[in-house]
Short mmCIF file of N, CA and C in Angstrom, two decimals:
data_model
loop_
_atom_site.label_atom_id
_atom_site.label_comp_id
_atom_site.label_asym_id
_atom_site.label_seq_id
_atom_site.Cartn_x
_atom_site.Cartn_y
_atom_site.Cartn_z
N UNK A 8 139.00 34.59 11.54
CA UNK A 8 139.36 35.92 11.91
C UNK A 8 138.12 36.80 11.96
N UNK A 9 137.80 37.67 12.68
CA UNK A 9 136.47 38.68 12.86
C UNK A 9 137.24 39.90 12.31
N UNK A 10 136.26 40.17 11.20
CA UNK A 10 136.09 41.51 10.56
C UNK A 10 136.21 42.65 11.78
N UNK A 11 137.63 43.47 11.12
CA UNK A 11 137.17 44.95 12.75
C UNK A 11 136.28 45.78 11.40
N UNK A 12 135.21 46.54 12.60
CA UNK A 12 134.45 47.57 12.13
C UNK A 12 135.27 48.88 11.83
N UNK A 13 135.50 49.40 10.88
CA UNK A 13 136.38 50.90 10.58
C UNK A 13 135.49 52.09 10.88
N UNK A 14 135.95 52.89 11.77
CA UNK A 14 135.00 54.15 12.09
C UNK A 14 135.77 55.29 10.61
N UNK A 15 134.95 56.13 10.63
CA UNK A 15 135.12 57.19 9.65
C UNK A 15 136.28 57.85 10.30
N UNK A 16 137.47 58.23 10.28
CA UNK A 16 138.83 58.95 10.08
C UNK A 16 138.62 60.23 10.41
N UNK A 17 139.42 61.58 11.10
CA UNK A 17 138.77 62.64 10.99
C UNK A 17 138.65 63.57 9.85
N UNK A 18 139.52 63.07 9.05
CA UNK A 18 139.51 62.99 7.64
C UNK A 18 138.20 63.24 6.59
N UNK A 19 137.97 62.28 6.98
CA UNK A 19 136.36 61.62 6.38
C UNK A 19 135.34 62.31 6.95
N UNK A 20 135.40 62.77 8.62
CA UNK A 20 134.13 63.66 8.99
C UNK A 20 134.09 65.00 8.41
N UNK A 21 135.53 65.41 8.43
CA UNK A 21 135.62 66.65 7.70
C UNK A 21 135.13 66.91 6.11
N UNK A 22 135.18 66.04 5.75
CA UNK A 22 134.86 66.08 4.04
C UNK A 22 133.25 65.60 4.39
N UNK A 23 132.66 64.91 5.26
CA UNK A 23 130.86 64.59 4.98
C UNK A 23 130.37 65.87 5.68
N UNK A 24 131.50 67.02 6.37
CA UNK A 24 130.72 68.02 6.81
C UNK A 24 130.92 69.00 6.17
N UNK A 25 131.79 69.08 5.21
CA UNK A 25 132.10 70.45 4.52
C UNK A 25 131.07 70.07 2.93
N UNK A 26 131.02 68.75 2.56
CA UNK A 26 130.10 67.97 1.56
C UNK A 26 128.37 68.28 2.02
N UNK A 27 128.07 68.14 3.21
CA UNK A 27 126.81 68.83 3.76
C UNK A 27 126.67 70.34 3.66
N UNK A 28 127.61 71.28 4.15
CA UNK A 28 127.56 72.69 3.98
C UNK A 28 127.35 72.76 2.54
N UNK A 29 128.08 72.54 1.64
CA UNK A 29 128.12 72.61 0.46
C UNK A 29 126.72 72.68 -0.41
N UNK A 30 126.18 71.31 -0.03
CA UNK A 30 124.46 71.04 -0.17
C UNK A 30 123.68 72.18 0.17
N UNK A 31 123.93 72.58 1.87
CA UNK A 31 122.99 73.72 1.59
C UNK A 31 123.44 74.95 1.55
N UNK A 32 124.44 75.39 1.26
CA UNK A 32 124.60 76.42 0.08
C UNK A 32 124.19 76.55 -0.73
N UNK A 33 124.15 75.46 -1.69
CA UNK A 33 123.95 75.12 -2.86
C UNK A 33 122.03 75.55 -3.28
N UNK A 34 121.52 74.73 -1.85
CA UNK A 34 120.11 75.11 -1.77
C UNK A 34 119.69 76.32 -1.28
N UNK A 35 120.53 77.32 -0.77
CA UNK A 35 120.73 78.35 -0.37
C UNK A 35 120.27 79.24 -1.91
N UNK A 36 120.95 79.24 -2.72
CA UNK A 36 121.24 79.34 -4.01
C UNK A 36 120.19 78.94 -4.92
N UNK A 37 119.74 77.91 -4.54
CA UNK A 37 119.13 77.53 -5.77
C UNK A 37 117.65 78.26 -5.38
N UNK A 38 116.93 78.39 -3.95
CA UNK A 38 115.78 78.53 -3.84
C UNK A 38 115.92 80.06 -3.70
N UNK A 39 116.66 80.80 -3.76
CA UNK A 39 116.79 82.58 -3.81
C UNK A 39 116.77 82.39 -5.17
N UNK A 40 116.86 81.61 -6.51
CA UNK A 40 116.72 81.67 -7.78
C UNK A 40 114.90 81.71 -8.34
N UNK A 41 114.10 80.99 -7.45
CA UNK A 41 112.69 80.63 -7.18
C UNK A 41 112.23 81.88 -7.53
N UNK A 42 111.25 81.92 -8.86
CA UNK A 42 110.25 83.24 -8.71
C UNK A 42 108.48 82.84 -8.89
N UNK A 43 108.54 83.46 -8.15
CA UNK A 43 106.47 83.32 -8.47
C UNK A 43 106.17 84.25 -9.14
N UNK A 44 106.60 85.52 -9.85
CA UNK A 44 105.85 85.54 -11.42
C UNK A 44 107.05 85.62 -11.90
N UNK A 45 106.92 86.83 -13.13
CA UNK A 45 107.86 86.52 -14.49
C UNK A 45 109.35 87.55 -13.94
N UNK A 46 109.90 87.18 -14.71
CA UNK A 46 111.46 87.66 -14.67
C UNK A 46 111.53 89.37 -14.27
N UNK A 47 110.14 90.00 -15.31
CA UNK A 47 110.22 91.00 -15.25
C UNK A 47 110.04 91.54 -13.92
N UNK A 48 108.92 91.57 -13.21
CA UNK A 48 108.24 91.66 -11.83
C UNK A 48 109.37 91.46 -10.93
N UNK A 49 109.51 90.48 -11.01
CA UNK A 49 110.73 89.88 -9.97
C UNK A 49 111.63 90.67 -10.04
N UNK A 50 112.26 90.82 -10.95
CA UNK A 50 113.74 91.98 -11.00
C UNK A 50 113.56 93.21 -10.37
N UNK A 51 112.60 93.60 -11.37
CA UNK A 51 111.98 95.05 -11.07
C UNK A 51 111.76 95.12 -9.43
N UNK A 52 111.07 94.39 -8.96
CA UNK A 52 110.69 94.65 -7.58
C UNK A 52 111.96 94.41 -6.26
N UNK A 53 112.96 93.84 -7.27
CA UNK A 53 114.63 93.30 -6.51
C UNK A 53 114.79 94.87 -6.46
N UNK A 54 114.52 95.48 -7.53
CA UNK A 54 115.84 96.72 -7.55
C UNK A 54 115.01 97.90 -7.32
N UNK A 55 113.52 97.89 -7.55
CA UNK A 55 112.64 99.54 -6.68
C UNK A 55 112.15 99.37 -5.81
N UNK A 56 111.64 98.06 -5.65
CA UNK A 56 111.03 98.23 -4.39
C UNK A 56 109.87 98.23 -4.52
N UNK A 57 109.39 98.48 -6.26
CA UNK A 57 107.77 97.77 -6.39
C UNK A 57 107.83 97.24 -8.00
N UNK A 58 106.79 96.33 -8.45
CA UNK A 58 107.31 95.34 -9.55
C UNK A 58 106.94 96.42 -10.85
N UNK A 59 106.05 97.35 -10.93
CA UNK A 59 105.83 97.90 -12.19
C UNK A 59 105.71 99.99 -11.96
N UNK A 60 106.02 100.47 -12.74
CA UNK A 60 105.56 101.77 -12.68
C UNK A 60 106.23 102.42 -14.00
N UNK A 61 105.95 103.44 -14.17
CA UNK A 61 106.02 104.65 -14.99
C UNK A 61 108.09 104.82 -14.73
N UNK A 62 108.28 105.45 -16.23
CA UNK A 62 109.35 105.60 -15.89
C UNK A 62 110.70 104.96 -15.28
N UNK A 63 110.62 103.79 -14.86
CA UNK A 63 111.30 102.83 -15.04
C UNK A 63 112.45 102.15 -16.38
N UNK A 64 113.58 101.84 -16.23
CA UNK A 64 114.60 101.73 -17.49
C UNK A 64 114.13 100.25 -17.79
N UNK A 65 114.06 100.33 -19.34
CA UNK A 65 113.54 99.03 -19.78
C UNK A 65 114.37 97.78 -19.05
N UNK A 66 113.50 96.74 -19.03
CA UNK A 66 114.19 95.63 -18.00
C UNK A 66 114.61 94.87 -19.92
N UNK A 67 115.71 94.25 -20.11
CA UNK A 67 116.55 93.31 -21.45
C UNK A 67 116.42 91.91 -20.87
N UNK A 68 116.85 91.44 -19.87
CA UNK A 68 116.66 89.71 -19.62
C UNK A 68 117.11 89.63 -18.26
N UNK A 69 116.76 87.99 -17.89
CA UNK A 69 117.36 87.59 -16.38
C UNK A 69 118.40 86.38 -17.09
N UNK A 70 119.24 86.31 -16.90
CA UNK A 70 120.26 85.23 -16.88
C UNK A 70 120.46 84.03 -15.59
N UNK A 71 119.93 83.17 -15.62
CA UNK A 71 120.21 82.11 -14.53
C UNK A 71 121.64 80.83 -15.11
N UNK A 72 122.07 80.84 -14.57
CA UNK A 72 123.14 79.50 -14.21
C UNK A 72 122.61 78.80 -13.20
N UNK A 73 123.18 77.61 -13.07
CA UNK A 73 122.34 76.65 -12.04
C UNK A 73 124.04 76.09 -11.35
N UNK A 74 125.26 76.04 -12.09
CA UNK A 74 126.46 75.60 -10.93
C UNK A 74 127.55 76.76 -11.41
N UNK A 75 128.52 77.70 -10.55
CA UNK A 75 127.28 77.92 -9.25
C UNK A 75 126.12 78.98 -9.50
N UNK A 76 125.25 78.58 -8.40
CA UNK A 76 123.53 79.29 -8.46
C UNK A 76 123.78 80.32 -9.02
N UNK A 77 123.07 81.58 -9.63
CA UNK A 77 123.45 82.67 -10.16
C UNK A 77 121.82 83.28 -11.06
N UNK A 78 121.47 84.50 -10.14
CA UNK A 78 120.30 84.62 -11.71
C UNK A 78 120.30 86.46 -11.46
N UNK A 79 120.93 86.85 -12.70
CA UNK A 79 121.22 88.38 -13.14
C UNK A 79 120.17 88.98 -13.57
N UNK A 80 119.88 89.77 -12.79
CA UNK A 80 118.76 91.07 -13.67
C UNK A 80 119.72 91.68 -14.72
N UNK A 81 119.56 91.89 -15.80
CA UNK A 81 119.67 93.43 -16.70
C UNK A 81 118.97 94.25 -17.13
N UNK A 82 118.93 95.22 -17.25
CA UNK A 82 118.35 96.84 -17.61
C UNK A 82 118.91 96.93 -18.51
N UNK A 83 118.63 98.01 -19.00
CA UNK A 83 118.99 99.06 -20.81
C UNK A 83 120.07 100.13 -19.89
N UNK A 84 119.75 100.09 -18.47
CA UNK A 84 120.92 101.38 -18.26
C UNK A 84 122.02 101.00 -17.97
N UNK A 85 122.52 99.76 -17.84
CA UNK A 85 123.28 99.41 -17.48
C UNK A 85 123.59 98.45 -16.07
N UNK A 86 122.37 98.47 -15.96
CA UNK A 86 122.65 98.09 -14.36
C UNK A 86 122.60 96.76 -13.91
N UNK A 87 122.87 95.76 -13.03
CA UNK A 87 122.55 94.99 -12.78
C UNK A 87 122.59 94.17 -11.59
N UNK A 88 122.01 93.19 -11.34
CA UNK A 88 121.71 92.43 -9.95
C UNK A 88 121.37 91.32 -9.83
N UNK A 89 121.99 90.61 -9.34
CA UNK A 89 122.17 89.01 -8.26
C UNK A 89 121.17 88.64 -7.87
N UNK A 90 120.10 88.15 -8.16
CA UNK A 90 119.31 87.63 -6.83
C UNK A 90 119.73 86.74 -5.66
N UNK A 91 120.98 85.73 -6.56
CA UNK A 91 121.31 84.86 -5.34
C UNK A 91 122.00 86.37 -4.52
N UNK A 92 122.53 85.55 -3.30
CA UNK A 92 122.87 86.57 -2.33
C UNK A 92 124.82 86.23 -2.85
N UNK A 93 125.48 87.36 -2.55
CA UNK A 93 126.81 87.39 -3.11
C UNK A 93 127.95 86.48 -2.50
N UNK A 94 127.50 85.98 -1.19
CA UNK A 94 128.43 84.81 -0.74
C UNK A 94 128.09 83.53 -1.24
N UNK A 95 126.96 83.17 -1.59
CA UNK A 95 127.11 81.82 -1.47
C UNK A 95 127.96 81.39 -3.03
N UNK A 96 128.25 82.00 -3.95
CA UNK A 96 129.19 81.53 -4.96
C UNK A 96 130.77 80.89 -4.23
N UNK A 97 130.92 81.66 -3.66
CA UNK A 97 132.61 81.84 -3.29
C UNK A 97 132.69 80.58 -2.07
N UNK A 98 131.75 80.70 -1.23
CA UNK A 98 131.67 79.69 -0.37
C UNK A 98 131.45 78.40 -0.65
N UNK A 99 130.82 78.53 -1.55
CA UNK A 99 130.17 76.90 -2.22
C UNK A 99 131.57 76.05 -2.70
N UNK A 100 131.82 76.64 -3.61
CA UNK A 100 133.06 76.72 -4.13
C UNK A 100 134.36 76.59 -3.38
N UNK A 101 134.55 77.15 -2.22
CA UNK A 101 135.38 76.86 -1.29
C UNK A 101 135.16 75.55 -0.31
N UNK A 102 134.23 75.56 0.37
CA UNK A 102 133.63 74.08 0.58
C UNK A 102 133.69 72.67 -0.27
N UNK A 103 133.25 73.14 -1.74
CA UNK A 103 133.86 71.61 -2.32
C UNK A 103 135.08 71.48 -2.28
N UNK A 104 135.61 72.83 -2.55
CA UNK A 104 137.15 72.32 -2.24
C UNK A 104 137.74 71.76 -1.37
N UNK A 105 137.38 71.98 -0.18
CA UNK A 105 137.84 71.68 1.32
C UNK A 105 137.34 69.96 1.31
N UNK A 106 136.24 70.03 1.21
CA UNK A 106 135.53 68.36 0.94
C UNK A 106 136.07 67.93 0.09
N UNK A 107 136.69 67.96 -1.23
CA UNK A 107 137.32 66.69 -2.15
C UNK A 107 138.80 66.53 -1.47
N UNK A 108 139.67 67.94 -1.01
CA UNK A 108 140.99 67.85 -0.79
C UNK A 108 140.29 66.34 0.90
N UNK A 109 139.76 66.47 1.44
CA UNK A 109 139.66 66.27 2.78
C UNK A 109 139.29 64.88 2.45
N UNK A 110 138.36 64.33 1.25
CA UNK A 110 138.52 62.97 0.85
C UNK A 110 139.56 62.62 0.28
N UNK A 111 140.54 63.13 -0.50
CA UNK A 111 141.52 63.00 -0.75
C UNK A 111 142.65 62.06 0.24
N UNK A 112 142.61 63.47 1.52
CA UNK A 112 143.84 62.99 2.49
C UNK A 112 143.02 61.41 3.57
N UNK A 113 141.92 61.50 3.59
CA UNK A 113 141.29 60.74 4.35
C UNK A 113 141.27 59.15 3.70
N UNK A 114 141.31 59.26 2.28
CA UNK A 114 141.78 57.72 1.21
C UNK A 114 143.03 57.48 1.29
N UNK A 115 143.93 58.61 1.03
CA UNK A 115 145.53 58.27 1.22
C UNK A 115 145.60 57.63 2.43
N UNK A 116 145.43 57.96 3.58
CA UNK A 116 145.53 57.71 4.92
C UNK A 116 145.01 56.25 5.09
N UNK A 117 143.99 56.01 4.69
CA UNK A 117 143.17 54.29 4.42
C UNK A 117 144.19 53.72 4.09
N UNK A 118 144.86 54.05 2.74
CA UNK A 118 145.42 53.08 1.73
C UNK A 118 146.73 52.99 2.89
N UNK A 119 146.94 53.98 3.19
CA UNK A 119 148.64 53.21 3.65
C UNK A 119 148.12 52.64 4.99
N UNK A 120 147.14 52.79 5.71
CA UNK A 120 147.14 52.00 6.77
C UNK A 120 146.98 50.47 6.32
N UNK A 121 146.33 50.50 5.17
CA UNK A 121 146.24 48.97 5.05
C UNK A 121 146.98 48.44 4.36
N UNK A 122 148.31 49.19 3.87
CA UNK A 122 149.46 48.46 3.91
C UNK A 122 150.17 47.70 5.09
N UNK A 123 150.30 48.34 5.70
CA UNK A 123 151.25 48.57 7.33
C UNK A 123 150.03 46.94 7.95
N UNK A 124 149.14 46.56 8.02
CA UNK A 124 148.09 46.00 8.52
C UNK A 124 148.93 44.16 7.54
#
């Protein structure tokens, strides 16, 4: 008997393309986390528009998470800010979802065909 070759399902393209988006979101995310100097500079210059001066509210910490991407400025006044950019949490997140449900239906679909076979 000759082995048939199985092409990928549309199933399956849908989940290696929503599994790719996902990736670079993800790198989307991770390299807007990237600083070339210190936390302080960096923040500071996110939220005035230049990294040091007079009069400025004390900068308290940066908070990074790595899933999903995430790195928080805080101030003493209360204030605070994202460096990642504000979609890619929600999207990332929505994308794996779409990609595991989409491997999901794309295995079910395998398995019973190769019953029926």
């Amino acid at each position: 008997m000759k082995a048939l070759k199985r092409r990928p399902t549309r199933w399956a393209r849908i989940s290696g393309r929503f599994a790719a988006l996902s990736v670079a979101l993800y790198l989307l995310g991770a390299f807007s986390m990237l600083r070339l100097e210190n936390s302080y500079h960096t923040c500071t210059d996110s939220r005035f528009g230049y990294p040091d001066g007079p009069g400025l509210p004390p900068f308290i910490r940066l908070d990074e998470r790595f899933f999903p991407p995430s790195a928080v400025c805080r101030w003493q006044d209360g204030h605070s800010l994202d460096l990642v950019p504000s979609f890619v949490s929600p999207a990332l997140l929505i994308c794996l979802a779409v990609s595991i449900a989409a491997a999901v239906v794309a295995t079910v679909k395998r398995l019973r065909a190769g019953r029926t076979e």
